[in-house]
GROMACS .gro file of C-alpha atoms in nm:
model
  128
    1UNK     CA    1  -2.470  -5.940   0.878
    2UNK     CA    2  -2.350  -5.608   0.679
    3UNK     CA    3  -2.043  -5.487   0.741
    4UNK     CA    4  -1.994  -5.158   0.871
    5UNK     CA    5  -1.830  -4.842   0.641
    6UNK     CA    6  -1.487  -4.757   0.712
    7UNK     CA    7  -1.481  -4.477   0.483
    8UNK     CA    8  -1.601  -4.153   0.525
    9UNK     CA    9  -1.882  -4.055   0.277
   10UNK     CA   10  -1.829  -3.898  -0.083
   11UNK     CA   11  -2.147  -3.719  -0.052
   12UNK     CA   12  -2.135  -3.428   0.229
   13UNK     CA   13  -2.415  -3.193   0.334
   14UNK     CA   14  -2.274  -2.807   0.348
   15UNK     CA   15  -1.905  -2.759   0.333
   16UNK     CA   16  -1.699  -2.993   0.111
   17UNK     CA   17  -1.379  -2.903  -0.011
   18UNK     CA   18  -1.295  -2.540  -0.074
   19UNK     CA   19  -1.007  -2.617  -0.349
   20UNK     CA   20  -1.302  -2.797  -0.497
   21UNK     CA   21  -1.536  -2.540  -0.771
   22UNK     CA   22  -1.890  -2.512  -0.770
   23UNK     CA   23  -2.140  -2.365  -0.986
   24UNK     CA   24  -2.441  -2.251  -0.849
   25UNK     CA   25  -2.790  -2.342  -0.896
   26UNK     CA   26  -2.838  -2.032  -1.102
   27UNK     CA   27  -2.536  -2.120  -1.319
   28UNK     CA   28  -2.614  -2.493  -1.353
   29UNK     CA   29  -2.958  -2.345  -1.548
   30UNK     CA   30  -2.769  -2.149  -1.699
   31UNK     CA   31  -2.603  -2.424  -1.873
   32UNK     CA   32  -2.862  -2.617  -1.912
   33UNK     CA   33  -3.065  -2.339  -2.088
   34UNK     CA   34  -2.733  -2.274  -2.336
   35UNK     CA   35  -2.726  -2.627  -2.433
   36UNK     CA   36  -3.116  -2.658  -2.495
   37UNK     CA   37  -3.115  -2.328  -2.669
   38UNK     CA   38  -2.814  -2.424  -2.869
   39UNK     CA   39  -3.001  -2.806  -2.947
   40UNK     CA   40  -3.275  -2.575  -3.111
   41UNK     CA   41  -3.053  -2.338  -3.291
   42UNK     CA   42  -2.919  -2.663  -3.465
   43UNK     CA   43  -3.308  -2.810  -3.576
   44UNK     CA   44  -3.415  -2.414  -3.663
   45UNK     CA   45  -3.102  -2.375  -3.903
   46UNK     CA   46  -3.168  -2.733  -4.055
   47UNK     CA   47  -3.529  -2.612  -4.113
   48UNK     CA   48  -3.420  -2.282  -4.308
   49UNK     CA   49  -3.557  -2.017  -4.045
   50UNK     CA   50  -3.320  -1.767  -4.037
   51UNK     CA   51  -3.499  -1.536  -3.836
   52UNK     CA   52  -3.591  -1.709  -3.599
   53UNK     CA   53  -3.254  -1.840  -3.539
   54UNK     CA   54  -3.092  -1.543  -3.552
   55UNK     CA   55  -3.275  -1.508  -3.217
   56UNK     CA   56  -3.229  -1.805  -3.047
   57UNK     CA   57  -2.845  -1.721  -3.170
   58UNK     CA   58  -2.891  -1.367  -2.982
   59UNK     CA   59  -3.005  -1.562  -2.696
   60UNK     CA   60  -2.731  -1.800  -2.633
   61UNK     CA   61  -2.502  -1.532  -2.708
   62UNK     CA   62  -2.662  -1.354  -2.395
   63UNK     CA   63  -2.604  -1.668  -2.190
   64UNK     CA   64  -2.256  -1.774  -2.300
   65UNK     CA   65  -2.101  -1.447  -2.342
   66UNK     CA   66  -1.961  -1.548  -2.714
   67UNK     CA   67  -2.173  -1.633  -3.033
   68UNK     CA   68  -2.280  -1.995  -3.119
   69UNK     CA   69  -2.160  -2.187  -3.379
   70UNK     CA   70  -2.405  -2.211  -3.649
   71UNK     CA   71  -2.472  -2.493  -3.876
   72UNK     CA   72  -2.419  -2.395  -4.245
   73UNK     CA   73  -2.543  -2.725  -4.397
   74UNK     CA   74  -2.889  -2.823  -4.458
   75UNK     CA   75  -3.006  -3.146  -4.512
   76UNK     CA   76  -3.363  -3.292  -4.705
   77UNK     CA   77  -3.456  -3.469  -4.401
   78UNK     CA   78  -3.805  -3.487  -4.287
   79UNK     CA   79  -3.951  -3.141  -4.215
   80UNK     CA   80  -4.286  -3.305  -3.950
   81UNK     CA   81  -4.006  -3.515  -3.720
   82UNK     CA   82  -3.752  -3.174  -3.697
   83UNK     CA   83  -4.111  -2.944  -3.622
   84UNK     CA   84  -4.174  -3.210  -3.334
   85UNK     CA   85  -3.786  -3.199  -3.230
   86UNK     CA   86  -3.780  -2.835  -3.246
   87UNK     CA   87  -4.136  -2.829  -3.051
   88UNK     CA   88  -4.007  -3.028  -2.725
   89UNK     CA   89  -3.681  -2.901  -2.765
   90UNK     CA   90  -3.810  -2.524  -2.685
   91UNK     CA   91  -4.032  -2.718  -2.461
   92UNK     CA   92  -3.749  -2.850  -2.250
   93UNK     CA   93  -3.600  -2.458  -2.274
   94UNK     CA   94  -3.905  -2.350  -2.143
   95UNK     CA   95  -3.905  -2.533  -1.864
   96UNK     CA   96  -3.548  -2.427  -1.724
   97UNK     CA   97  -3.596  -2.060  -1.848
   98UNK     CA   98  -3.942  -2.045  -1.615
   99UNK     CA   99  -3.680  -2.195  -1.380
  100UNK     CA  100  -3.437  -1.966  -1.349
  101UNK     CA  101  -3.696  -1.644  -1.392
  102UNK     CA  102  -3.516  -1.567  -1.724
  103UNK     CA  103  -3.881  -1.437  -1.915
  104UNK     CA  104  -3.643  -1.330  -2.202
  105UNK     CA  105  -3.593  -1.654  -2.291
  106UNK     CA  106  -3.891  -1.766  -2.190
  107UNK     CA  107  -4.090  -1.622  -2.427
  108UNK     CA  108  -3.863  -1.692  -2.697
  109UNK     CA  109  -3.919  -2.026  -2.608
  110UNK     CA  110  -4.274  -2.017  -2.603
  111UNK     CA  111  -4.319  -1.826  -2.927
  112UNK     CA  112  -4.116  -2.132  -3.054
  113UNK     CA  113  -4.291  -2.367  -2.930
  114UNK     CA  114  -4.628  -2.202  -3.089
  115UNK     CA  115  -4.474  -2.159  -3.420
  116UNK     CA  116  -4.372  -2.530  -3.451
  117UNK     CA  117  -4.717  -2.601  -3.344
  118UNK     CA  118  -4.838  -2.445  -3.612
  119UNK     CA  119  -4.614  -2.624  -3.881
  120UNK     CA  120  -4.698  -2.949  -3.734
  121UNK     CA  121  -5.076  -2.852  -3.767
  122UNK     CA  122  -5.018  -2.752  -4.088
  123UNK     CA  123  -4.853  -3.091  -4.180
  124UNK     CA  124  -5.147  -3.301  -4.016
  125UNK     CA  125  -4.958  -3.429  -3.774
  126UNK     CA  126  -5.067  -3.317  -3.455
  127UNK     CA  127  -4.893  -3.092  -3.209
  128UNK     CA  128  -4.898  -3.233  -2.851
   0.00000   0.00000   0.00000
């Protein structure tokens, strides 16, 4: 009823091609930690805190070996919906920093996470 595979598979367990590059694990979280960190750095500069971004900035500077861009603009957008962006997206950071043992960024993280809180207290809108 099926027909059988003639091909060998694309997925292989151990091995694979050695002209191929991997990253490992450790550097995958690394790059997923960058690009969450640098999500944040983009929300925290929008929202005016320069302190607080100038860590973050320190941060992915640590990770990527070369300072981020930084956003120079700011626009009047709603101040509640970028505390709640800012909240998961340190959230998310969090997570992978906890991950890959990194309590540097961790905490960073966390201490961003409370902070946001705090503004979205503030605002009456509820931190989750």
């Amino acid at each position: 009823m099926y027909e059988p595979i003639r091909t060998k598979s694309v997925h292989r367990m151990g091995g694979g091609r050695p002209d191929y590059p991997h990253r490992s694990r450790g550097e995958e979280l690394d790059i997923q930690l960058a690009g969450h960190l640098a999500a944040l750095l983009a929300v925290t500069d929008e929202l005016g805190l320069d302190e607080a971004a100038a860590e973050i900035a320190a941060q992915l500077t640590r990770l990527r070996g070369t300072p981020p861009v930084r956003r120079t603009d700011r626009t009047a957008a709603d101040s509640t919906a970028l505390h709640q962006r800012a909240h998961d997206l340190a959230a998310r950071a969090l997570l992978v920093a906890a991950s890959r043992a990194d309590t540097t960024a961790a905490i960073l993280a966390a201490e961003r996470m409370d902070a946001h809180s705090a503004a979205l207290r503030l605002a009456g809108a509820g931190a989750p």
